[in-house]
Coordinates of C-alpha atoms and ligand atoms in Angstrom, one line a residue:
X266 CA 5.4 16.5 -19.1
X267 CA 3.1 13.6 -19.2
X268 CA 2.7 12.4 -16.1
X269 CA 0.6 14.9 -13.6
X270 CA -0.3 14.4 -9.8
X271 CA -3.8 12.4 -10.3
X272 CA -3.0 9.1 -8.5
X273 CA -2.7 9.5 -5.1
X274 CA -6.1 9.5 -3.5
X275 CA -4.4 10.1 -0.6
X276 CA -4.5 13.9 1.3
X277 CA -1.5 15.5 -0.4
X278 CA -0.4 16.5 2.9
X279 CA -0.4 13.3 4.1
X280 CA 1.5 12.1 1.6
X281 CA 4.1 14.8 2.0
X282 CA 4.4 14.5 5.5
X283 CA 5.1 10.7 4.8
X284 CA 7.6 11.5 2.4
X285 CA 9.1 14.0 4.8
X286 CA 9.0 11.2 7.5
X287 CA 11.0 8.4 5.0
X288 CA 13.5 11.0 4.2
X289 CA 14.4 11.9 8.0
X290 CA 14.4 8.1 8.4
X291 CA 16.7 7.6 5.7
X292 CA 19.1 10.3 6.8
X293 CA 19.4 9.0 10.5
X294 CA 19.8 5.3 8.8
X295 CA 22.5 7.0 6.6
X296 CA 24.3 9.3 8.0
X297 CA 26.6 7.2 10.4
X298 CA 27.4 4.7 8.0
X299 CA 27.4 7.1 5.0
X300 CA 31.2 6.1 4.0
X301 CA 29.5 2.5 2.9
X302 CA 27.3 3.9 0.2
X303 CA 29.5 7.3 -1.0
X304 CA 27.1 9.7 0.1
X305 CA 29.9 11.4 2.0
X306 CA 31.0 15.0 0.2
X307 CA 34.3 16.2 -0.9
X308 CA 37.2 14.5 -1.5
X309 CA 37.0 15.1 -5.2
X310 CA 33.8 12.6 -5.2
X311 CA 31.3 13.5 -7.8
X312 CA 28.9 11.4 -5.7
X313 CA 29.0 14.2 -2.9
X314 CA 25.8 14.5 -0.8
X315 CA 24.8 18.3 -1.1
X316 CA 21.9 17.0 -2.7
X317 CA 21.1 14.8 0.3
X318 CA 21.9 17.0 2.9
X319 CA 20.2 20.2 1.5
X320 CA 17.2 17.2 1.2
X321 CA 17.6 16.1 4.9
X322 CA 17.3 19.4 5.9
X323 CA 14.4 20.2 4.1
X324 CA 12.9 17.6 5.6
X325 CA 13.8 18.4 9.0
X326 CA 12.6 21.9 8.3
X327 CA 9.3 20.4 7.2
X328 CA 9.2 17.9 10.0
X329 CA 9.7 20.8 13.0
X330 CA 8.4 23.4 11.0
X331 CA 4.4 22.1 12.2
X332 CA 5.5 22.2 15.9
X333 CA 6.5 25.0 16.0
X334 CA 3.4 26.9 14.5
X335 CA 0.3 24.6 15.0
X336 CA 1.6 21.1 16.7
X337 CA -2.1 20.0 16.6
X338 CA -2.5 20.6 12.8
X339 CA -1.6 16.9 11.7
X340 CA -2.8 13.8 12.8
X341 CA 1.0 12.6 12.9
X342 CA 2.2 14.1 16.6
X343 CA 3.3 10.8 18.2
X344 CA 5.1 9.2 14.6
X345 CA 7.3 12.9 14.1
X346 CA 8.6 12.9 18.0
X347 CA 8.8 8.8 17.5
X348 CA 11.0 9.7 14.5
X349 CA 12.3 13.1 15.5
X350 CA 14.1 11.2 18.9
X351 CA 14.6 8.1 16.9
X352 CA 12.9 5.5 18.9
X353 CA 10.3 5.2 16.2
X354 CA 9.4 1.1 16.8
X355 CA 7.9 -1.5 14.8
X356 CA 4.4 -1.9 14.3
X357 CA 3.6 2.0 15.2
X358 CA 0.8 4.1 13.6
X359 CA 3.8 5.4 10.9
X360 CA 4.3 1.9 10.0
X361 CA 0.2 1.3 9.8
X362 CA 0.6 4.6 7.7
X363 CA 4.0 3.0 5.5
X364 CA 1.4 0.0 5.3
X365 CA -1.3 1.7 3.7
X366 CA 0.9 3.9 1.4
X367 CA 3.0 1.4 -0.1
X368 CA -0.1 -0.3 -1.7
X369 CA -1.2 3.1 -3.0
X370 CA 2.5 4.5 -4.7
X371 CA 1.6 8.1 -5.6
X372 CA 4.0 10.3 -8.2
X373 CA 7.2 12.2 -7.2
X374 CA 8.1 15.3 -8.7
X375 CA 11.8 16.6 -8.1
X376 CA 13.1 19.7 -9.4
X377 CA 16.9 19.5 -10.5
X378 CA 19.0 21.6 -8.1
X379 CA 22.8 21.9 -8.4
X380 CA 24.4 18.8 -7.6
X381 CA 21.8 16.7 -7.8
X382 CA 22.7 13.1 -10.1
X383 CA 20.6 10.5 -10.9
X384 CA 22.1 8.5 -8.1
X385 CA 21.8 11.0 -5.2
X386 CA 17.7 11.3 -6.1
X387 CA 17.2 7.5 -6.3
X388 CA 19.1 7.5 -3.0
X389 CA 16.8 10.4 -1.9
X390 CA 13.8 8.6 -2.5
X391 CA 15.0 5.3 -2.3
X392 CA 13.9 4.1 -5.9
X393 CA 15.8 2.6 -8.5
X394 CA 18.0 4.0 -11.3
X395 CA 15.3 2.5 -13.8
X396 CA 12.5 4.0 -12.2
X397 CA 13.9 7.6 -12.6
X398 CA 15.6 7.0 -16.0
X399 CA 12.3 5.6 -17.6
X400 CA 9.4 7.5 -16.5
X401 CA 11.8 10.3 -18.0
X402 CA 13.4 8.8 -21.0
X403 CA 16.6 9.8 -19.4
X404 CA 18.3 7.0 -20.8
X405 CA 20.1 8.7 -23.5
X406 CA 20.3 11.8 -21.8
X407 CA 23.4 13.7 -20.8
X408 CA 23.7 15.4 -17.3
X409 CA 20.4 16.5 -15.6
X410 CA 19.8 20.0 -16.3
X411 CA 19.0 22.5 -13.2
X412 CA 15.5 23.4 -13.3
X413 CA 14.4 20.1 -14.9
X414 CA 11.6 18.7 -13.6
X415 CA 11.4 14.6 -12.8
X416 CA 8.5 12.8 -12.2
X417 CA 8.7 9.0 -11.0
X418 CA 6.8 6.7 -9.5
X419 CA 7.3 6.4 -5.3
X420 CA 7.9 2.7 -6.1
X421 CA 10.5 0.9 -7.9
X422 CA 8.8 0.4 -11.5
X423 CA 6.9 2.7 -13.6
X424 CA 4.2 4.7 -15.1
X425 CA 2.2 3.9 -17.8
X426 CA -0.2 6.4 -19.4
X427 CA -3.5 4.7 -20.6
X428 CA -3.7 4.8 -24.7
X429 CA -7.1 4.5 -26.3
X430 CA -8.0 0.9 -25.8
X431 CA -5.5 -0.2 -24.1
X432 CA -6.4 -3.2 -20.9
X433 CA -5.4 -3.8 -17.6
X434 CA -4.4 -7.0 -18.8
X435 CA -2.3 -6.0 -22.0
X436 CA -0.7 -3.5 -19.7
X437 CA 0.3 -5.9 -17.3
X438 CA 1.7 -8.5 -19.9
X439 CA 3.8 -5.4 -21.6
X440 CA 5.5 -4.4 -18.5
X441 CA 5.5 -8.0 -17.2
X442 CA 3.5 -8.0 -13.9
X443 CA 0.6 -9.3 -12.6
X444 CA -3.1 -7.6 -13.6
X445 CA -3.6 -7.5 -9.9
X446 CA -0.4 -5.1 -9.0
X447 CA -1.7 -2.9 -10.7
X448 CA -5.6 -2.6 -9.5
X449 CA -4.1 -3.1 -6.0
X450 CA -1.7 0.4 -6.8
X451 CA -4.0 2.2 -8.4
X452 CA -7.0 1.0 -6.1
X453 CA -8.7 0.0 -9.1
X454 CA -11.4 -3.0 -8.9
X455 CA -12.4 -5.4 -11.8
X456 CA -15.7 -3.2 -12.7
X457 CA -13.6 0.2 -12.5
X458 CA -12.7 1.6 -16.3
X459 CA -9.3 2.8 -17.0
X460 CA -9.7 5.8 -19.3
X461 CA -7.6 7.3 -22.2
X462 CA -4.5 9.6 -20.5
X463 CA -5.5 8.1 -16.9
X464 CA -1.8 7.5 -15.5
X465 CA -1.0 4.1 -13.6
X466 CA 1.9 2.7 -11.4
X467 CA 3.0 0.2 -12.6
X468 CA 5.2 -1.8 -9.4
X469 CA 8.0 -3.4 -10.5
X470 CA 7.3 -2.9 -14.1
X471 CA 9.8 -3.9 -16.4
X472 CA 10.1 -1.5 -19.7
X473 CA 9.6 -3.9 -22.7
X474 CA 12.1 -4.6 -24.9
X475 CA 12.2 -2.6 -28.0
X476 CA 12.7 -3.7 -31.5
X477 CA 16.1 -2.6 -32.5
X478 CA 15.9 0.3 -34.5
X479 CA 18.7 2.1 -36.0
X480 CA 20.4 5.1 -35.7
X481 CA 20.1 5.0 -31.4
X482 CA 21.8 8.0 -30.4
X483 CA 23.4 5.8 -27.5
X484 CA 26.4 3.7 -26.8
X485 CA 24.5 1.0 -28.4
X486 CA 25.2 1.6 -31.8
X487 CA 28.3 0.6 -30.9
X488 CA 26.7 -2.7 -30.1
X489 CA 28.1 -4.7 -33.1
X490 CA 32.0 -3.8 -32.6
X491 CA 31.8 -4.1 -28.4
X492 CA 32.2 -7.7 -28.4
X493 CA 35.9 -7.6 -30.1
X494 CA 36.1 -3.4 -29.5
X495 CA 36.8 -2.6 -26.4
X496 CA 40.0 -0.9 -25.5
X497 CA 42.2 -1.5 -22.6
X498 CA 40.9 0.2 -19.3
X499 CA 44.8 1.1 -18.3
X500 CA 47.7 0.8 -20.3
X501 CA 47.8 -3.3 -22.8
X502 CA 51.0 -4.6 -20.8
X503 CA 49.6 -3.9 -17.7
X504 CA 50.0 -7.2 -14.9
X505 CA 47.7 -8.9 -14.7
X506 CA 47.1 -10.0 -10.9
X507 CA 44.0 -12.0 -11.1
X508 CA 42.1 -13.2 -13.7
X509 CA 38.4 -13.8 -14.4
X510 CA 37.0 -16.9 -12.9
X511 CA 36.8 -18.7 -9.2
X512 CA 39.8 -18.2 -7.0
X513 CA 40.0 -20.1 -3.8
X514 CA 36.7 -21.3 -4.4
X515 CA 35.3 -18.0 -5.1
X516 CA 34.1 -16.6 -7.9
X517 CA 36.1 -13.4 -9.4
X518 CA 33.7 -11.5 -11.5
X519 CA 36.5 -9.5 -12.8
X520 CA 39.7 -8.7 -13.5
X521 CA 42.5 -7.1 -11.7
X522 CA 45.6 -5.0 -13.0
X523 CA 48.4 -4.4 -10.9
X524 CA 48.6 -0.6 -11.3
X525 CA 49.7 2.4 -9.5
X526 CA 47.9 4.7 -7.3
X527 CA 46.7 7.6 -9.8
X528 CA 47.1 5.9 -13.3
X529 CA 44.2 6.9 -16.0
X530 CA 41.4 4.4 -16.0
X531 CA 39.4 4.6 -19.1
X532 CA 36.5 3.6 -21.1
X533 CA 36.7 1.0 -22.4
X534 CA 34.2 2.0 -24.9
X535 CA 31.6 4.6 -25.5
X536 CA 28.9 5.0 -22.9
X537 CA 26.5 6.5 -20.3
X538 CA 27.7 6.6 -16.8
X539 CA 25.5 4.6 -14.6
X540 CA 27.0 4.6 -11.5
X541 CA 30.3 7.0 -10.0
X542 CA 30.5 6.5 -6.4
X543 CA 31.1 4.2 -3.6
X544 CA 30.1 1.2 -3.7
X545 CA 30.7 -1.5 -1.0
X546 CA 33.9 -4.0 -1.7
X547 CA 34.4 -2.0 -5.2
X548 CA 35.0 1.3 -3.2
X549 CA 35.0 4.2 -5.7
X550 CA 33.5 2.4 -8.9
X551 CA 32.7 4.0 -12.1
X552 CA 29.9 1.9 -13.8
X553 CA 29.5 2.8 -18.0
X554 CA 26.5 1.6 -20.1
X555 CA 27.1 0.6 -23.2
X556 CA 23.6 -0.1 -24.3
X557 CA 22.5 -3.6 -25.3
X558 CA 23.0 -5.0 -21.7
X559 CA 26.7 -4.0 -21.8
X560 CA 27.7 -2.9 -18.9
X561 CA 31.4 -2.1 -17.4
X562 CA 32.3 -1.8 -13.7
X563 CA 35.9 -0.1 -12.7
X564 CA 36.6 -0.6 -9.4
X565 CA 38.9 0.6 -6.6
X566 CA 39.5 4.4 -8.0
X567 CA 41.4 6.5 -5.4
X568 CA 39.1 9.7 -8.0
X569 CA 36.2 9.4 -9.8
X570 CA 36.3 12.0 -12.3
X571 CA 33.0 11.2 -14.5
X572 CA 29.3 11.7 -13.0
X573 CA 26.2 9.7 -13.3
X574 CA 24.6 10.5 -16.4
X575 CA 28.0 11.6 -18.3
X576 CA 27.9 10.6 -21.7
X577 CA 31.9 9.3 -22.3
X578 CA 33.7 8.2 -25.1
X579 CA 36.1 5.2 -25.9
X580 CA 39.3 5.8 -24.0
X581 CA 38.0 8.9 -22.0
X582 CA 39.6 9.0 -19.0
X583 CA 37.0 8.2 -16.5
X584 CA 39.0 8.1 -13.0
X585 CA 42.2 7.4 -11.3
X586 CA 42.8 3.8 -9.8
X587 CA 43.8 3.8 -6.4
X588 CA 42.9 0.6 -3.4
X589 CA 39.3 1.7 -2.1
X590 CA 37.2 -0.6 -1.4
X591 CA 37.9 -4.5 -0.2
X592 CA 41.5 -4.3 -1.9
X593 CA 45.0 -5.5 -0.8
X594 CA 46.8 -3.0 -2.8
X595 CA 46.5 -0.2 -6.0
X596 CA 45.0 -2.1 -8.4
X597 CA 41.8 -1.7 -10.9
X598 CA 38.6 -4.3 -10.9
X599 CA 37.4 -4.4 -14.2
X600 CA 34.1 -6.2 -14.9
X601 CA 32.5 -6.9 -18.2
X602 CA 28.8 -7.6 -18.0
X603 CA 26.3 -8.4 -20.5
X604 CA 22.3 -8.6 -18.9
X605 CA 23.9 -8.2 -15.6
X606 CA 25.8 -11.7 -16.0
X607 CA 29.8 -11.0 -15.4
X608 CA 31.9 -12.2 -18.2
X609 CA 35.4 -12.8 -18.9
X610 CA 37.1 -9.1 -19.7
X611 CA 39.7 -10.6 -21.8
X612 CA 36.8 -11.9 -24.7
X613 CA 36.3 -8.3 -24.9
X614 CA 39.2 -6.4 -24.9
X615 CA 41.3 -6.1 -27.7
X616 CA 44.2 -8.2 -28.1
Ligands
LIG124 ZN1 39.0 -7.8 -8.5

Protein backbone atom coordinates (compact mmCIF):
# COMPACT_ATOMS: atom_id res chain seq x y z
CA UNK A 1 0.00 0.00 0.00
CA UNK A 2 1.45 3.26 -1.15
CA UNK A 3 -0.17 5.65 1.23
CA UNK A 4 0.72 6.14 4.82
CA UNK A 5 -0.52 8.29 7.61
CA UNK A 6 1.91 11.06 6.99
CA UNK A 7 -0.33 13.85 5.77
CA UNK A 8 -1.92 15.07 8.98
CA UNK A 9 -0.15 17.50 11.13
CA UNK A 10 -3.24 17.30 13.30
CA UNK A 11 -2.79 15.19 16.39
CA UNK A 12 -4.16 11.79 15.64
CA UNK A 13 -6.47 11.91 18.62
CA UNK A 14 -8.07 15.11 17.38
CA UNK A 15 -8.51 13.73 13.91
CA UNK A 16 -10.03 10.57 15.37
CA UNK A 17 -12.42 12.49 17.56
CA UNK A 18 -13.37 14.74 14.72
CA UNK A 19 -14.00 11.80 12.44
CA UNK A 20 -16.14 10.29 15.15
CA UNK A 21 -18.12 13.50 15.43
CA UNK A 22 -18.69 13.61 11.71
CA UNK A 23 -20.03 10.08 11.82
CA UNK A 24 -22.27 10.94 14.69
CA UNK A 25 -23.67 13.93 12.87
CA UNK A 26 -24.07 11.89 9.74
CA UNK A 27 -25.88 9.23 11.69
CA UNK A 28 -28.20 11.72 13.38
CA UNK A 29 -28.94 13.44 10.11
CA UNK A 30 -29.47 10.26 8.15
CA UNK A 31 -31.49 8.24 10.56
CA UNK A 32 -34.91 9.88 10.16
CA UNK A 33 -34.69 10.07 6.39
CA UNK A 34 -32.65 7.01 5.65
CA UNK A 35 -35.35 5.72 3.35
CA UNK A 36 -34.48 8.51 0.94
CA UNK A 37 -30.96 7.35 0.43
CA UNK A 38 -31.34 3.63 0.66
CA UNK A 39 -29.63 2.90 3.92
CA UNK A 40 -32.44 0.87 5.36
CA UNK A 41 -31.39 -2.72 5.72
CA UNK A 42 -33.46 -5.62 4.68
CA UNK A 43 -35.96 -6.24 1.92
CA UNK A 44 -33.27 -7.89 -0.10
CA UNK A 45 -31.71 -4.55 -0.74
CA UNK A 46 -27.98 -5.12 -1.18
CA UNK A 47 -27.23 -1.63 0.03
CA UNK A 48 -28.41 -2.68 3.43
CA UNK A 49 -27.06 -0.52 6.18
CA UNK A 50 -25.32 -3.05 8.33
CA UNK A 51 -21.99 -1.38 7.68
CA UNK A 52 -23.37 2.04 8.50
CA UNK A 53 -25.14 0.87 11.60
CA UNK A 54 -21.98 -0.78 12.80
CA UNK A 55 -19.88 2.30 12.11
CA UNK A 56 -22.45 4.50 13.82
CA UNK A 57 -22.52 2.32 16.87
CA UNK A 58 -18.73 2.29 17.00
CA UNK A 59 -18.84 6.05 16.81
CA UNK A 60 -21.19 6.30 19.72
CA UNK A 61 -18.91 4.03 21.64
CA UNK A 62 -16.02 6.30 20.78
CA UNK A 63 -18.03 9.34 21.78
CA UNK A 64 -19.29 8.11 25.08
CA UNK A 65 -16.19 6.24 26.16
CA UNK A 66 -14.11 9.34 27.00
CA UNK A 67 -16.81 10.61 29.34
CA UNK A 68 -17.19 7.42 31.23
CA UNK A 69 -13.46 7.09 31.70
CA UNK A 70 -11.88 10.50 31.83
CA UNK A 71 -14.07 13.47 31.00
CA UNK A 72 -11.23 15.97 31.10
CA UNK A 73 -8.91 14.01 28.88
CA UNK A 74 -9.73 15.82 25.69
CA UNK A 75 -10.48 19.42 24.87
CA UNK A 76 -13.83 18.95 23.26
CA UNK A 77 -16.38 18.36 26.02
CA UNK A 78 -18.70 21.14 24.94
CA UNK A 79 -18.80 19.95 21.41
CA UNK A 80 -19.20 16.33 22.27
CA UNK A 81 -22.09 17.06 24.57
CA UNK A 82 -23.63 19.39 22.06
CA UNK A 83 -23.51 16.73 19.41
CA UNK A 84 -24.63 13.98 21.71
CA UNK A 85 -27.83 15.80 22.59
CA UNK A 86 -28.34 17.00 19.05
CA UNK A 87 -28.18 20.72 19.84
CA UNK A 88 -24.96 21.50 18.07
CA UNK A 89 -25.13 25.04 16.72
CA UNK A 90 -23.34 26.94 13.99
CA UNK A 91 -20.28 28.87 15.00
CA UNK A 92 -19.46 26.54 17.84
CA UNK A 93 -15.90 25.46 18.46
CA UNK A 94 -16.74 22.32 16.55
CA UNK A 95 -17.43 24.35 13.44
CA UNK A 96 -14.15 26.12 13.86
CA UNK A 97 -12.43 22.80 14.23
CA UNK A 98 -14.18 21.58 11.12
CA UNK A 99 -12.92 24.66 9.26
CA UNK A 100 -9.40 23.95 10.33
CA UNK A 101 -9.58 20.31 9.46
CA UNK A 102 -11.16 20.93 6.10
CA UNK A 103 -8.06 22.81 5.10
CA UNK A 104 -5.87 19.96 6.27
CA UNK A 105 -7.22 16.82 4.75
CA UNK A 106 -5.96 13.59 6.16
CA UNK A 107 -5.76 10.01 5.03
CA UNK A 108 -8.48 7.61 6.09
CA UNK A 109 -7.79 3.93 6.40
CA UNK A 110 -10.77 1.63 6.35
CA UNK A 111 -10.58 -2.12 6.77
CA UNK A 112 -13.39 -3.76 4.83
CA UNK A 113 -15.84 -5.61 7.03
CA UNK A 114 -18.64 -7.98 6.04
CA UNK A 115 -21.49 -6.03 4.48
CA UNK A 116 -19.35 -3.09 3.38
CA UNK A 117 -19.74 -1.82 -0.15
CA UNK A 118 -18.00 1.07 -1.82
CA UNK A 119 -21.33 2.81 -1.63
CA UNK A 120 -21.78 2.35 2.10
CA UNK A 121 -18.18 3.37 2.74
CA UNK A 122 -18.45 6.52 0.65
CA UNK A 123 -21.60 7.48 2.52
CA UNK A 124 -20.01 6.75 5.86
CA UNK A 125 -16.96 8.93 5.23
CA UNK A 126 -18.72 11.52 3.13
CA UNK A 127 -16.38 11.24 0.19
CA UNK A 128 -17.35 10.35 -3.32
CA UNK A 129 -17.03 7.05 -5.07
CA UNK A 130 -14.24 8.17 -7.38
CA UNK A 131 -12.14 9.21 -4.39
CA UNK A 132 -12.22 5.69 -2.98
CA UNK A 133 -12.01 3.92 -6.32
CA UNK A 134 -9.10 5.96 -7.65
CA UNK A 135 -7.06 5.95 -4.47
CA UNK A 136 -7.24 2.17 -4.31
CA UNK A 137 -7.16 1.27 -7.99
CA UNK A 138 -10.55 -0.36 -7.66
CA UNK A 139 -11.85 0.61 -11.07
CA UNK A 140 -11.61 -2.90 -12.36
CA UNK A 141 -12.12 -4.73 -9.14
CA UNK A 142 -15.02 -6.93 -8.42
CA UNK A 143 -16.21 -7.12 -4.83
CA UNK A 144 -14.38 -5.71 -1.88
CA UNK A 145 -12.71 -8.36 0.20
CA UNK A 146 -13.27 -8.56 3.91
CA UNK A 147 -10.06 -7.44 5.61
CA UNK A 148 -8.94 -5.43 2.59
CA UNK A 149 -7.46 -2.08 3.57
CA UNK A 150 -8.76 0.97 1.72
CA UNK A 151 -6.86 4.21 2.01
CA UNK A 152 -8.27 7.46 0.73
CA UNK A 153 -8.23 11.19 1.48
CA UNK A 154 -10.83 12.69 3.82
CA UNK A 155 -11.93 15.08 1.12
CA UNK A 156 -13.25 14.44 -2.33
CA UNK A 157 -10.24 14.24 -4.55
CA UNK A 158 -7.25 12.01 -4.68
CA UNK A 159 -3.77 11.48 -3.41
CA UNK A 160 -0.54 11.76 -5.31
CA UNK A 161 2.72 10.13 -4.31
CA UNK A 162 5.46 12.53 -5.33
CA UNK A 163 7.92 11.17 -7.87
CA UNK A 164 11.40 12.46 -8.45
CA UNK A 165 11.25 15.66 -10.48
CA UNK A 166 7.58 16.43 -9.75
CA UNK A 167 6.71 20.03 -9.10
CA UNK A 168 3.55 21.32 -7.49
CA UNK A 169 2.54 23.02 -10.70
CA UNK A 170 3.02 19.79 -12.69
CA UNK A 171 0.90 17.91 -10.21
CA UNK A 172 -1.72 20.65 -10.24
CA UNK A 173 -1.87 20.53 -14.01
CA UNK A 174 -2.11 16.75 -14.10
CA UNK A 175 -5.13 16.68 -11.82
CA UNK A 176 -6.73 19.92 -13.05
CA UNK A 177 -6.61 21.87 -9.81
CA UNK A 178 -4.76 25.03 -8.86
CA UNK A 179 -1.33 24.83 -7.28
CA UNK A 180 -2.70 26.90 -4.42
CA UNK A 181 -5.24 24.23 -3.54
CA UNK A 182 -2.48 21.65 -3.22
CA UNK A 183 -0.29 24.00 -1.21
CA UNK A 184 -3.08 24.85 1.21
CA UNK A 185 -4.27 21.30 1.59
CA UNK A 186 -0.80 20.09 2.43
CA UNK A 187 0.38 23.16 4.29
CA UNK A 188 3.13 23.81 1.83
CA UNK A 189 4.52 27.29 1.50
CA UNK A 190 5.96 28.44 -1.77
CA UNK A 191 9.46 27.88 -0.46
CA UNK A 192 8.85 24.42 0.90
CA UNK A 193 10.15 21.51 -1.07
CA UNK A 194 8.26 18.38 -1.90
CA UNK A 195 10.16 15.14 -1.91
CA UNK A 196 9.88 11.82 -3.67
CA UNK A 197 7.60 9.47 -1.77
CA UNK A 198 5.66 12.26 -0.08
CA UNK A 199 1.91 11.73 -0.28
CA UNK A 200 -0.04 14.84 -1.19
CA UNK A 201 -3.77 15.23 -0.93
CA UNK A 202 -5.24 16.79 -4.05
CA UNK A 203 -8.72 18.05 -3.15
CA UNK A 204 -11.03 18.08 -6.14
CA UNK A 205 -8.38 16.41 -8.27
CA UNK A 206 -9.53 14.51 -11.34
CA UNK A 207 -7.79 11.41 -12.59
CA UNK A 208 -5.93 12.20 -15.77
CA UNK A 209 -7.31 10.54 -18.85
CA UNK A 210 -5.17 7.55 -19.51
CA UNK A 211 -4.24 6.94 -23.11
CA UNK A 212 -6.39 4.17 -24.46
CA UNK A 213 -4.56 0.93 -24.04
CA UNK A 214 -5.47 -2.37 -25.53
CA UNK A 215 -6.32 -5.23 -23.28
CA UNK A 216 -8.03 -3.18 -20.61
CA UNK A 217 -9.74 -5.67 -18.39
CA UNK A 218 -12.92 -3.77 -17.58
CA UNK A 219 -16.08 -3.49 -19.62
CA UNK A 220 -14.35 -0.71 -21.48
CA UNK A 221 -12.98 -3.15 -24.01
CA UNK A 222 -16.58 -3.51 -25.13
CA UNK A 223 -16.80 0.15 -25.96
CA UNK A 224 -16.24 -0.28 -29.64
CA UNK A 225 -19.48 -2.16 -29.92
CA UNK A 226 -21.44 -0.45 -27.19
CA UNK A 227 -23.09 2.13 -29.43
CA UNK A 228 -24.94 -0.50 -31.35
CA UNK A 229 -24.47 -3.46 -29.10
CA UNK A 230 -26.64 -2.97 -26.04
CA UNK A 231 -29.29 -5.56 -25.46
CA UNK A 232 -32.79 -4.62 -24.41
CA UNK A 233 -32.95 -4.37 -20.58
CA UNK A 234 -36.42 -5.90 -20.43
CA UNK A 235 -37.74 -7.82 -23.37
CA UNK A 236 -37.59 -6.46 -26.88
CA UNK A 237 -41.29 -6.22 -27.63
CA UNK A 238 -42.04 -4.30 -24.48
CA UNK A 239 -44.43 -1.38 -24.51
CA UNK A 240 -42.76 2.02 -24.32
CA UNK A 241 -44.78 4.18 -21.94
CA UNK A 242 -42.62 7.27 -22.29
CA UNK A 243 -39.85 8.07 -24.73
CA UNK A 244 -36.62 9.96 -24.14
CA UNK A 245 -36.96 13.71 -24.65
CA UNK A 246 -39.00 16.66 -23.50
CA UNK A 247 -42.23 15.68 -21.80
CA UNK A 248 -44.68 18.41 -20.74
CA UNK A 249 -41.86 20.92 -20.91
CA UNK A 250 -39.55 18.80 -18.79
CA UNK A 251 -36.70 16.68 -19.97
CA UNK A 252 -37.13 12.92 -19.62
CA UNK A 253 -33.59 11.54 -19.46
CA UNK A 254 -34.48 7.98 -20.24
CA UNK A 255 -37.06 5.71 -21.71
CA UNK A 256 -39.84 3.98 -19.78
CA UNK A 257 -40.85 0.44 -20.51
CA UNK A 258 -44.15 -0.66 -19.02
CA UNK A 259 -43.53 -4.04 -17.42
CA UNK A 260 -45.16 -5.76 -14.50
CA UNK A 261 -43.48 -5.80 -11.11
CA UNK A 262 -40.98 -8.62 -10.81
CA UNK A 263 -39.93 -8.64 -14.48
CA UNK A 264 -36.25 -9.48 -14.96
CA UNK A 265 -34.12 -6.41 -15.66
CA UNK A 266 -30.97 -7.23 -17.60
CA UNK A 267 -27.64 -5.46 -17.95
CA UNK A 268 -27.67 -3.84 -21.40
CA UNK A 269 -23.94 -4.42 -21.66
CA UNK A 270 -21.20 -5.81 -19.48
CA UNK A 271 -19.65 -3.57 -16.87
CA UNK A 272 -19.18 -2.83 -13.20
CA UNK A 273 -22.03 -1.93 -10.85
CA UNK A 274 -21.42 1.54 -9.38
CA UNK A 275 -24.76 2.07 -7.66
CA UNK A 276 -27.23 -0.41 -6.25
CA UNK A 277 -29.59 1.20 -3.83
CA UNK A 278 -32.29 3.76 -3.32
CA UNK A 279 -31.73 7.10 -5.01
CA UNK A 280 -34.51 9.68 -4.68
CA UNK A 281 -36.92 9.70 -7.57
CA UNK A 282 -35.27 6.68 -9.12
CA UNK A 283 -36.32 4.48 -6.23
CA UNK A 284 -34.28 1.30 -6.22
CA UNK A 285 -31.64 2.02 -8.80
CA UNK A 286 -28.82 0.11 -10.45
CA UNK A 287 -26.11 1.98 -12.34
CA UNK A 288 -23.59 0.08 -14.45
CA UNK A 289 -20.35 1.60 -15.68
CA UNK A 290 -19.37 0.19 -19.06
CA UNK A 291 -16.11 2.10 -19.27
CA UNK A 292 -15.18 4.93 -21.63
CA UNK A 293 -17.67 7.20 -19.91
CA UNK A 294 -20.70 5.05 -20.77
CA UNK A 295 -23.15 4.25 -17.98
CA UNK A 296 -26.63 2.79 -17.89
CA UNK A 297 -29.32 3.43 -15.27
CA UNK A 298 -32.17 1.13 -14.29
CA UNK A 299 -34.74 2.78 -12.03
CA UNK A 300 -37.92 2.00 -10.04
CA UNK A 301 -36.97 -1.61 -9.34
CA UNK A 302 -38.68 -3.71 -6.69
CA UNK A 303 -35.61 -5.81 -5.93
CA UNK A 304 -31.91 -5.30 -6.55
CA UNK A 305 -29.85 -8.39 -7.28
CA UNK A 306 -26.34 -6.96 -7.57
CA UNK A 307 -23.97 -5.03 -5.32
CA UNK A 308 -21.64 -2.15 -5.93
CA UNK A 309 -18.40 -3.50 -7.34
CA UNK A 310 -20.00 -6.52 -9.01
CA UNK A 311 -18.87 -7.23 -12.51
CA UNK A 312 -21.90 -8.07 -14.62
CA UNK A 313 -22.19 -9.70 -18.00
CA UNK A 314 -24.36 -8.45 -20.81
CA UNK A 315 -27.87 -9.82 -20.38
CA UNK A 316 -27.30 -10.77 -16.74
CA UNK A 317 -30.38 -10.23 -14.56
CA UNK A 318 -29.49 -7.37 -12.21
CA UNK A 319 -32.86 -6.47 -10.69
CA UNK A 320 -36.57 -7.11 -10.71
CA UNK A 321 -38.60 -4.22 -12.02
CA UNK A 322 -41.15 -2.42 -9.91
CA UNK A 323 -42.74 0.86 -8.95
CA UNK A 324 -40.38 2.39 -6.37
CA UNK A 325 -39.41 6.05 -6.19
CA UNK A 326 -41.29 8.66 -8.18
CA UNK A 327 -43.30 6.39 -10.38
CA UNK A 328 -46.97 6.18 -11.23
CA UNK A 329 -47.06 2.53 -12.13
CA UNK A 330 -44.79 -0.46 -12.60
CA UNK A 331 -42.16 0.25 -15.23
CA UNK A 332 -38.46 0.29 -15.91
CA UNK A 333 -36.83 3.69 -16.38
CA UNK A 334 -33.74 3.08 -18.50
CA UNK A 335 -31.04 5.66 -19.19
CA UNK A 336 -27.86 5.67 -21.20
CA UNK A 337 -25.34 8.32 -20.26
CA UNK A 338 -22.10 9.20 -21.96
CA UNK A 339 -19.82 11.33 -19.82
CA UNK A 340 -22.84 11.85 -17.62
CA UNK A 341 -24.97 13.31 -20.40
CA UNK A 342 -28.20 11.48 -21.07
CA UNK A 343 -28.54 9.96 -24.53
CA UNK A 344 -31.51 8.58 -26.38
CA UNK A 345 -31.41 4.91 -25.33
CA UNK A 346 -33.02 3.84 -28.58
CA UNK A 347 -29.79 4.76 -30.35
CA UNK A 348 -27.97 2.23 -28.21
CA UNK A 349 -30.26 -0.75 -27.98
CA UNK A 350 -29.86 -3.35 -30.70
CA UNK A 351 -32.92 -3.34 -32.88
ZN1 LIG B 1 -38.66 7.44 -16.89
